[in-house]
GROMACS .gro file of C-alpha atoms in nm:
model
  290
    1UNK     CA    1  12.324   9.200  11.586
    2UNK     CA    2  12.235   9.341  11.921
    3UNK     CA    3  12.342   9.724  12.022
    4UNK     CA    4  12.327   9.802  12.403
    5UNK     CA    5  12.391  10.064  12.631
    6UNK     CA    6  12.331  10.123  13.054
    7UNK     CA    7  11.951  10.211  12.931
    8UNK     CA    8  11.857  10.021  12.612
    9UNK     CA    9  11.929   9.722  12.399
   10UNK     CA   10  11.767   9.703  12.055
   11UNK     CA   11  11.811   9.367  11.845
   12UNK     CA   12  11.887   9.423  11.507
   13UNK     CA   13  11.801   9.130  11.189
   14UNK     CA   14  11.990   9.124  10.880
   15UNK     CA   15  11.709   9.037  10.692
   16UNK     CA   16  11.574   9.372  10.591
   17UNK     CA   17  11.792   9.544  10.859
   18UNK     CA   18  11.456   9.501  11.075
   19UNK     CA   19  11.444   9.667  11.397
   20UNK     CA   20  11.323   9.382  11.588
   21UNK     CA   21  11.316   9.467  11.955
   22UNK     CA   22  11.399   9.764  12.139
   23UNK     CA   23  11.394   9.707  12.545
   24UNK     CA   24  11.445   9.892  12.852
   25UNK     CA   25  11.804   9.744  13.022
   26UNK     CA   26  11.619   9.844  13.444
   27UNK     CA   27  11.291   9.590  13.355
   28UNK     CA   28  11.349   9.456  13.010
   29UNK     CA   29  11.038   9.628  12.955
   30UNK     CA   30  10.965   9.610  12.605
   31UNK     CA   31  10.862   9.895  12.360
   32UNK     CA   32  10.890   9.734  11.971
   33UNK     CA   33  10.580   9.521  11.878
   34UNK     CA   34  10.582   9.124  11.885
   35UNK     CA   35  10.593   9.055  11.541
   36UNK     CA   36  10.273   8.806  11.617
   37UNK     CA   37  10.233   8.661  11.228
   38UNK     CA   38   9.826   8.619  11.334
   39UNK     CA   39   9.827   9.024  11.316
   40UNK     CA   40  10.118   9.147  11.124
   41UNK     CA   41  10.506   8.923  11.097
   42UNK     CA   42  10.740   9.241  11.073
   43UNK     CA   43  10.864   9.507  11.326
   44UNK     CA   44  11.011   9.773  11.166
   45UNK     CA   45  11.068   9.775  10.763
   46UNK     CA   46  11.250   9.976  10.568
   47UNK     CA   47  11.015  10.113  10.256
   48UNK     CA   48  11.268  10.093   9.933
   49UNK     CA   49  11.240  10.188   9.662
   50UNK     CA   50  10.947  10.292   9.665
   51UNK     CA   51  10.684  10.350   9.963
   52UNK     CA   52  10.307  10.229   9.953
   53UNK     CA   53  10.184  10.101   9.643
   54UNK     CA   54  10.223  10.141   9.213
   55UNK     CA   55   9.929  10.111   9.010
   56UNK     CA   56   9.895   9.823   8.885
   57UNK     CA   57  10.222   9.767   9.062
   58UNK     CA   58  10.396   9.848   8.739
   59UNK     CA   59  10.605  10.210   8.673
   60UNK     CA   60  10.765  10.286   8.322
   61UNK     CA   61  11.124  10.469   8.288
   62UNK     CA   62  11.221  10.521   7.955
   63UNK     CA   63  10.916  10.369   7.839
   64UNK     CA   64  10.976  10.056   7.949
   65UNK     CA   65  10.761   9.848   8.223
   66UNK     CA   66  10.859   9.787   8.548
   67UNK     CA   67  10.724   9.619   8.827
   68UNK     CA   68  10.752   9.635   9.203
   69UNK     CA   69  10.562   9.520   9.504
   70UNK     CA   70  10.418   9.749   9.726
   71UNK     CA   71  10.613   9.889   9.961
   72UNK     CA   72  10.946   9.774   9.736
   73UNK     CA   73  11.173   9.502   9.787
   74UNK     CA   74  11.466   9.598  10.067
   75UNK     CA   75  11.256   9.433  10.358
   76UNK     CA   76  11.298   9.159  10.218
   77UNK     CA   77  11.669   9.141  10.084
   78UNK     CA   78  11.928   9.052  10.368
   79UNK     CA   79  12.220   9.330  10.395
   80UNK     CA   80  12.577   9.336  10.477
   81UNK     CA   81  12.609   9.428  10.864
   82UNK     CA   82  12.904   9.521  11.059
   83UNK     CA   83  12.888   9.672  11.446
   84UNK     CA   84  13.107   9.929  11.463
   85UNK     CA   85  13.043   9.935  11.859
   86UNK     CA   86  12.859   9.828  12.148
   87UNK     CA   87  12.619  10.097  12.009
   88UNK     CA   88  12.613  10.115  11.657
   89UNK     CA   89  12.610   9.913  11.399
   90UNK     CA   90  12.546   9.974  11.016
   91UNK     CA   91  12.366   9.751  10.691
   92UNK     CA   92  12.454   9.808  10.350
   93UNK     CA   93  12.241   9.671  10.062
   94UNK     CA   94  12.307   9.697   9.737
   95UNK     CA   95  12.250   9.658   9.377
   96UNK     CA   96  12.239   9.333   9.223
   97UNK     CA   97  12.127   9.158   8.865
   98UNK     CA   98  11.847   9.052   9.008
   99UNK     CA   99  11.722   9.405   9.177
  100UNK     CA  100  11.768   9.552   8.837
  101UNK     CA  101  11.519   9.348   8.629
  102UNK     CA  102  11.264   9.545   8.883
  103UNK     CA  103  11.438   9.871   8.914
  104UNK     CA  104  11.741   9.932   8.663
  105UNK     CA  105  11.921  10.140   8.874
  106UNK     CA  106  12.271  10.147   9.059
  107UNK     CA  107  12.216  10.252   9.471
  108UNK     CA  108  12.351  10.171   9.771
  109UNK     CA  109  12.139  10.152  10.060
  110UNK     CA  110  12.294  10.200  10.456
  111UNK     CA  111  12.137  10.216  10.722
  112UNK     CA  112  12.245  10.284  11.099
  113UNK     CA  113  12.178  10.226  11.441
  114UNK     CA  114  12.295  10.410  11.732
  115UNK     CA  115  12.196  10.421  12.090
  116UNK     CA  116  12.259  10.752  12.250
  117UNK     CA  117  12.136  10.766  12.652
  118UNK     CA  118  11.777  10.660  12.655
  119UNK     CA  119  11.751  10.715  12.216
  120UNK     CA  120  11.792  10.498  11.942
  121UNK     CA  121  11.870  10.658  11.629
  122UNK     CA  122  11.806  10.525  11.252
  123UNK     CA  123  11.969  10.689  10.993
  124UNK     CA  124  11.896  10.603  10.623
  125UNK     CA  125  12.175  10.665  10.351
  126UNK     CA  126  12.128  10.637   9.959
  127UNK     CA  127  12.430  10.671   9.769
  128UNK     CA  128  12.439  10.693   9.395
  129UNK     CA  129  12.728  10.512   9.265
  130UNK     CA  130  12.634  10.585   8.916
  131UNK     CA  131  12.905  10.845   8.725
  132UNK     CA  132  12.667  10.991   8.485
  133UNK     CA  133  12.272  10.882   8.566
  134UNK     CA  134  12.012  10.990   8.825
  135UNK     CA  135  11.864  10.770   9.071
  136UNK     CA  136  11.470  10.799   9.122
  137UNK     CA  137  11.417  10.676   9.464
  138UNK     CA  138  11.146  10.682   9.761
  139UNK     CA  139  11.220  10.549  10.087
  140UNK     CA  140  11.013  10.538  10.453
  141UNK     CA  141  11.028  10.426  10.787
  142UNK     CA  142  10.781  10.141  10.934
  143UNK     CA  143  10.808  10.089  11.281
  144UNK     CA  144  10.575   9.884  11.480
  145UNK     CA  145  10.566  10.068  11.871
  146UNK     CA  146  10.392   9.785  12.093
  147UNK     CA  147  10.065   9.896  12.284
  148UNK     CA  148  10.048   9.760  12.580
  149UNK     CA  149   9.728   9.655  12.730
  150UNK     CA  150   9.886   9.452  13.055
  151UNK     CA  151   9.639   9.143  13.096
  152UNK     CA  152   9.364   9.412  12.959
  153UNK     CA  153   9.405   9.670  13.291
  154UNK     CA  154   9.490   9.879  13.078
  155UNK     CA  155   9.330   9.919  12.699
  156UNK     CA  156   9.431   9.980  12.400
  157UNK     CA  157   9.193  10.305  12.411
  158UNK     CA  158   9.382  10.437  12.666
  159UNK     CA  159   9.700  10.474  12.479
  160UNK     CA  160   9.676  10.827  12.260
  161UNK     CA  161   9.941  11.009  11.973
  162UNK     CA  162  10.000  11.385  12.077
  163UNK     CA  163  10.102  11.660  11.760
  164UNK     CA  164  10.226  11.946  11.941
  165UNK     CA  165  10.185  12.159  11.626
  166UNK     CA  166   9.834  12.045  11.528
  167UNK     CA  167   9.517  12.035  11.649
  168UNK     CA  168   9.360  11.836  11.265
  169UNK     CA  169   9.456  11.569  11.060
  170UNK     CA  170   9.369  11.552  10.703
  171UNK     CA  171   9.403  11.184  10.597
  172UNK     CA  172   9.420  11.103  10.226
  173UNK     CA  173   9.187  10.790  10.145
  174UNK     CA  174   9.328  10.509  10.023
  175UNK     CA  175   9.133  10.327   9.742
  176UNK     CA  176   9.305   9.991   9.647
  177UNK     CA  177   9.602  10.065   9.778
  178UNK     CA  178   9.592  10.367   9.604
  179UNK     CA  179   9.543  10.753   9.746
  180UNK     CA  180   9.180  10.864   9.654
  181UNK     CA  181   9.042  11.236   9.580
  182UNK     CA  182   8.897  11.226   9.886
  183UNK     CA  183   9.050  11.368  10.245
  184UNK     CA  184   8.889  11.328  10.587
  185UNK     CA  185   8.946  11.570  10.839
  186UNK     CA  186   8.978  11.440  11.232
  187UNK     CA  187   8.938  11.677  11.459
  188UNK     CA  188   9.204  11.652  11.789
  189UNK     CA  189   9.147  11.737  12.158
  190UNK     CA  190   9.407  11.902  12.305
  191UNK     CA  191   9.627  11.754  12.016
  192UNK     CA  192   9.550  11.460  12.098
  193UNK     CA  193   9.458  11.132  11.908
  194UNK     CA  194   9.312  10.888  12.072
  195UNK     CA  195   9.370  10.499  11.986
  196UNK     CA  196   9.105  10.313  11.880
  197UNK     CA  197   9.083   9.979  11.654
  198UNK     CA  198   8.863  10.104  11.421
  199UNK     CA  199   9.071  10.395  11.344
  200UNK     CA  200   9.249  10.146  11.073
  201UNK     CA  201   9.006   9.930  10.939
  202UNK     CA  202   9.014  10.158  10.645
  203UNK     CA  203   9.394  10.108  10.600
  204UNK     CA  204   9.653  10.358  10.709
  205UNK     CA  205   9.598  10.762  10.813
  206UNK     CA  206   9.779  10.886  10.540
  207UNK     CA  207   9.877  11.253  10.561
  208UNK     CA  208  10.078  11.534  10.327
  209UNK     CA  209  10.049  11.860  10.566
  210UNK     CA  210  10.108  11.683  10.966
  211UNK     CA  211  10.309  12.057  11.070
  212UNK     CA  212  10.444  11.835  11.439
  213UNK     CA  213  10.810  11.653  11.385
  214UNK     CA  214  10.768  11.507  11.761
  215UNK     CA  215  10.440  11.251  11.827
  216UNK     CA  216  10.423  11.130  12.122
  217UNK     CA  217  10.271  10.748  12.197
  218UNK     CA  218  10.118  10.773  12.529
  219UNK     CA  219   9.888  10.695  12.784
  220UNK     CA  220   9.618  10.774  13.080
  221UNK     CA  221   9.694  10.527  13.365
  222UNK     CA  222  10.068  10.612  13.375
  223UNK     CA  223  10.345  10.757  13.242
  224UNK     CA  224  10.555  10.522  13.019
  225UNK     CA  225  10.586  10.598  12.638
  226UNK     CA  226  10.824  10.750  12.379
  227UNK     CA  227  10.890  11.042  12.165
  228UNK     CA  228  10.943  10.961  11.792
  229UNK     CA  229  11.110  11.218  11.636
  230UNK     CA  230  11.205  11.293  11.224
  231UNK     CA  231  11.267  11.594  11.017
  232UNK     CA  232  11.268  11.621  10.644
  233UNK     CA  233  11.038  11.330  10.561
  234UNK     CA  234  10.726  11.554  10.378
  235UNK     CA  235  10.480  11.312  10.423
  236UNK     CA  236  10.333  11.109  10.710
  237UNK     CA  237  10.144  10.719  10.753
  238UNK     CA  238   9.980  10.556  11.091
  239UNK     CA  239   9.895  10.239  11.104
  240UNK     CA  240   9.768   9.891  11.252
  241UNK     CA  241   9.644   9.596  11.183
  242UNK     CA  242   9.298   9.521  11.215
  243UNK     CA  243   9.259   9.439  11.610
  244UNK     CA  244   9.647   9.407  11.670
  245UNK     CA  245   9.806   9.589  12.004
  246UNK     CA  246  10.028   9.812  11.810
  247UNK     CA  247  10.061  10.154  11.590
  248UNK     CA  248  10.271  10.207  11.315
  249UNK     CA  249  10.427  10.569  11.284
  250UNK     CA  250  10.583  10.638  10.980
  251UNK     CA  251  10.773  10.929  10.792
  252UNK     CA  252  10.816  10.874  10.450
  253UNK     CA  253  10.989  11.045  10.182
  254UNK     CA  254  10.713  10.892   9.893
  255UNK     CA  255  10.358  10.802   9.894
  256UNK     CA  256  10.142  10.566   9.668
  257UNK     CA  257  10.033  10.677   9.350
  258UNK     CA  258   9.710  10.818   9.342
  259UNK     CA  259   9.434  10.649   9.134
  260UNK     CA  260   9.488  10.881   8.861
  261UNK     CA  261   9.856  10.856   8.816
  262UNK     CA  262  10.053  10.836   8.544
  263UNK     CA  263  10.285  10.558   8.637
  264UNK     CA  264  10.578  10.740   8.473
  265UNK     CA  265  10.882  10.745   8.763
  266UNK     CA  266  11.009  11.070   8.707
  267UNK     CA  267  10.727  11.228   8.745
  268UNK     CA  268  10.561  11.006   9.060
  269UNK     CA  269  10.502  11.224   9.358
  270UNK     CA  270  10.745  11.269   9.592
  271UNK     CA  271  11.033  11.090   9.408
  272UNK     CA  272  11.360  11.154   9.537
  273UNK     CA  273  11.626  11.221   9.244
  274UNK     CA  274  11.969  11.186   9.365
  275UNK     CA  275  12.208  11.281   9.120
  276UNK     CA  276  12.513  11.080   9.014
  277UNK     CA  277  12.745  11.047   9.250
  278UNK     CA  278  12.559  11.206   9.546
  279UNK     CA  279  12.445  11.102   9.891
  280UNK     CA  280  12.124  11.111  10.070
  281UNK     CA  281  11.996  11.132  10.407
  282UNK     CA  282  11.753  11.127  10.670
  283UNK     CA  283  11.679  11.041  11.037
  284UNK     CA  284  11.416  10.914  11.259
  285UNK     CA  285  11.453  10.873  11.604
  286UNK     CA  286  11.297  10.663  11.954
  287UNK     CA  287  11.305  10.854  12.248
  288UNK     CA  288  11.189  10.667  12.603
  289UNK     CA  289  10.982  10.851  12.811
  290UNK     CA  290  11.010  10.605  13.101
   0.00000   0.00000   0.00000
């Protein structure tokens, strides 16, 4: 599916309802990672019905064990899609016998994409169609934005992330994909985090207390960049594959299990509980600076 307006063109895949490309119409400049399989073959997977890893890939619900891989299964399923206009598309995934083997809940997951001027908006909707049972879930975004090196005249290290409301980042260290007890503190200068490949050698930067709700990806050589905005996602991750020229900006409603977690789904940190017949929604968006 292709969405287009006078400023932007977005390409979307029915598999995982994944954003695959975001280009500027003026010159075809690509703002999304190219999914080079040498590093990471995805571009913007949706994380559902969990974010991060479960302890032993297992959780318990009503006394029974269930197993899910890291980040859940939605990213690997084909969604039903419908293009509503040149600038808007919607994708839907519903529970099946297959999903219920690992996740015993009725659900409807809807992703809506819309181009508005220089901005792409992505809205997550979770519906609980059950007449009497709650729906426990987590959900998160994982868009990977290209960090252009342009023939090595512009280096990865020439780029930065700017956090207008933070001068320090408190990052929870992962232990075997789980949240450990140690927290690293990264002090920012001028609210900026300079990007280096080494930042992500120990996996993602995972934060529970980030205050900024608008993050700028920019560089020191020109005025090209993006502004990434989100609301009401309590957790945030930043990640890149080792040596790859991209950075993922990841707002989450949910988080990996702690190493000390008891694996009970209803007691999982960040778990969302949606009452029968209710709908839940969150949105993130990315705007081009130039």
